[in-house]
Coordinates of C-alpha atoms in Angstrom, one line a residue:
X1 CA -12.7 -2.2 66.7
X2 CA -9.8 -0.7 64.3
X3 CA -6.8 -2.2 64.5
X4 CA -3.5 -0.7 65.6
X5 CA -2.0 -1.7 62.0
X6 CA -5.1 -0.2 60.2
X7 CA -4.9 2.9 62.0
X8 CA -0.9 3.3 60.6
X9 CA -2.0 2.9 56.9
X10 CA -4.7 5.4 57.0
X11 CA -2.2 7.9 58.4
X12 CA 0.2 6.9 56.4
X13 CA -2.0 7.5 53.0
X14 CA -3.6 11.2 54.6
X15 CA 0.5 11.8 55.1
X16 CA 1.1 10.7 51.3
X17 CA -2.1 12.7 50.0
X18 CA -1.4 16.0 52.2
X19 CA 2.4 15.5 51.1
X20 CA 1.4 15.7 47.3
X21 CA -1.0 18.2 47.9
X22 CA 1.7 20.8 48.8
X23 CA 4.2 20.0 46.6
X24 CA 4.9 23.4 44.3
X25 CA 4.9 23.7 40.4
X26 CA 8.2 22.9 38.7
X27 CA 10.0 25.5 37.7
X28 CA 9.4 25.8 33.6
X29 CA 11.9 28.2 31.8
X30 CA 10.3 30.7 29.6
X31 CA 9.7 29.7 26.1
X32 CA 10.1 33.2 24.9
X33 CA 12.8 34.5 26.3
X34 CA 14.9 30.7 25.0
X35 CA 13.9 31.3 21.3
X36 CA 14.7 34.9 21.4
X37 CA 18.6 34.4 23.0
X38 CA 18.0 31.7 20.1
X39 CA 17.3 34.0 17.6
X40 CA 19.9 36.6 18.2
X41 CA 22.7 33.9 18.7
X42 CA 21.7 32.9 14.6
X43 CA 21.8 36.1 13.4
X44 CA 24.8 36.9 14.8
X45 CA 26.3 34.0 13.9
X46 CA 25.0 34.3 9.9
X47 CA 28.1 36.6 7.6
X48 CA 25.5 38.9 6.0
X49 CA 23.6 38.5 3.0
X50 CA 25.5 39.4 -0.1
X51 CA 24.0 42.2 -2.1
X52 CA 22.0 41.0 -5.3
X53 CA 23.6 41.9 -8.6
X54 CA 22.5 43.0 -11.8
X55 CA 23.6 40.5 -13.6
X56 CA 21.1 40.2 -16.9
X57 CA 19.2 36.9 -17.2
X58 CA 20.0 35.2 -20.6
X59 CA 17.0 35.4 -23.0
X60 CA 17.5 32.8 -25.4
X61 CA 15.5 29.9 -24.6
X62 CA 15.3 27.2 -25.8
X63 CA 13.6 25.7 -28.3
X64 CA 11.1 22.7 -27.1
X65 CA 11.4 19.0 -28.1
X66 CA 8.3 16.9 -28.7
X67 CA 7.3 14.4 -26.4
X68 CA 6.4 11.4 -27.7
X69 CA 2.4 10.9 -27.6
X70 CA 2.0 8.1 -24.6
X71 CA 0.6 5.0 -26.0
X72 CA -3.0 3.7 -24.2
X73 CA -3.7 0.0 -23.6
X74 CA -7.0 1.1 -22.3
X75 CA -9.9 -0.5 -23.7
X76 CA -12.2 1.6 -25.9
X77 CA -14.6 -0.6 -26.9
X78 CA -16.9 -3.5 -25.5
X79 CA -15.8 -5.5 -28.2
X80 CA -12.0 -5.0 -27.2
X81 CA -13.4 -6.2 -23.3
X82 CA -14.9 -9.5 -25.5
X83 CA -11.6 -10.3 -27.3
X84 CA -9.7 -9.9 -24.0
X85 CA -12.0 -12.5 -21.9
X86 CA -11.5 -16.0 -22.0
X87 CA -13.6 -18.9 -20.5
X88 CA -11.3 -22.0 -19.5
X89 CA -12.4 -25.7 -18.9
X90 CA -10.5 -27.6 -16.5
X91 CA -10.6 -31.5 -17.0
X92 CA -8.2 -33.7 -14.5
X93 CA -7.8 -35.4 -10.9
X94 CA -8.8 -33.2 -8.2
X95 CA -8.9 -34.1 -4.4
X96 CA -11.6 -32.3 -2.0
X97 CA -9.8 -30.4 0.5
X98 CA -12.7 -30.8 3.3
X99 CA -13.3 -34.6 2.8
X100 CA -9.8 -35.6 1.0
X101 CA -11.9 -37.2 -1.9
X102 CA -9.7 -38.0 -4.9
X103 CA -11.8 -37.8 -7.8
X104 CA -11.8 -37.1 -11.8
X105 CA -13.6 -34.1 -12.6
X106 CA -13.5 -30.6 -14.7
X107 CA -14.7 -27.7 -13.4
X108 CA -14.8 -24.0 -15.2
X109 CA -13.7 -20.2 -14.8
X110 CA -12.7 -17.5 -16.2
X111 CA -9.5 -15.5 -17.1
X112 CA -8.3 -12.4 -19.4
X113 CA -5.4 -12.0 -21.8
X114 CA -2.6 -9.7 -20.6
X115 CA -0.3 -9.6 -23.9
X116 CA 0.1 -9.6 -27.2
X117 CA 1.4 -13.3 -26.5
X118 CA -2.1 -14.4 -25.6
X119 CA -0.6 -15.2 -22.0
X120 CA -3.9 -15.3 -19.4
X121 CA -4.2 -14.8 -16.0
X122 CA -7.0 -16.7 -14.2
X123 CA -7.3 -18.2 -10.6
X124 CA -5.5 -21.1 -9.1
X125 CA -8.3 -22.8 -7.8
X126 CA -9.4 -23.1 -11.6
X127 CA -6.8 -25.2 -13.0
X128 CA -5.7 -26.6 -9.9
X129 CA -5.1 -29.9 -10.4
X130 CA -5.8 -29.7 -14.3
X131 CA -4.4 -32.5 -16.7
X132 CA -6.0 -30.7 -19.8
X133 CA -7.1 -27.5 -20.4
X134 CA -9.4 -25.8 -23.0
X135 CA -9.6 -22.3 -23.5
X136 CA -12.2 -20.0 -25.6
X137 CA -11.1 -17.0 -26.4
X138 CA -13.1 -14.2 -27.0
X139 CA -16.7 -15.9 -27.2
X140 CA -14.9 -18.0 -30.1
X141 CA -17.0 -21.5 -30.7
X142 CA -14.5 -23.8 -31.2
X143 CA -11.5 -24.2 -27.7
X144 CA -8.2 -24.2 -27.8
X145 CA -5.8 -26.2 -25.7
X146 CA -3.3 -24.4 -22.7
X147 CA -0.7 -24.9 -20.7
X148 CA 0.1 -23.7 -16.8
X149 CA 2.6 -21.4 -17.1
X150 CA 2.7 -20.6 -13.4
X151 CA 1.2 -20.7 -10.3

């Protein structure tokens, strides 16, 4: 058996459904006819367009100025790449982030030169931590020692 309250809200939806059924399409202004009143409000609006002139265009041009040739700091050569590559020893204290170790160590990487300086840029995890550091430069046998400039 239906109820008398289950009865009401099945009306009441086939009331709501039949209602939005029948409602009409909104009324939409046409597009056309807006951008031409558009149009002709513009143009009447606009002073007209002054008449070109025959003024002559001045021939003298002048002369050009060189450009200064752009300098490269590409590398050409593999043996440019070598120079630019250095190989860095770490030696110092360094502590184990997953078991909090603390122990003396070195540990190596690599890096390239970025100036005429000799500054290099390498990793932070390769001389975190460092207390010395030893640097070959450009497959050279013999290290040299560097500083942390930055981190």
């Amino acid at each position: 058996m239906v109820s008398r309250r289950m009865k009401v809200l099945t009306g009441l939806a086939l009331l709501l459904a039949l209602l939005a059924g029948c409602g009409g399409q909104q009324a939409t202004p046409d597009v056309d006819a807006t951008v031409a009143a558009a149009v002709a409000q513009t143009a009447a609006a606009q002073p007209a367009a002054a008449q070109p002139t025959n003024t002559p265009v001045p021939t003298d041009t002048p002369a050009p100025t060189a450009t200064p040739e752009p300098v490269s700091m590409a590398i050409t050569s593999l043996d440019d790449l070598e120079k630019a590559v250095v190989q860095i020893e770490a030696q110092g204290t360094f502590i184990d982030p997953e078991e909090g170790i603390q122990y003396d160590s070195a540990g190596r990487g690599t890096g390239f030169i970025i100036d005429e300086e000799g500054h290099a840029v390498t990793n932070n995890h390769v001389v975190t931590g460092a207390a010395l550091l030893k640097v070959w430069v450009g497959g050279e046998s013999k290290p040299r020692n560097a500083k942390i400039l930055g981190v």
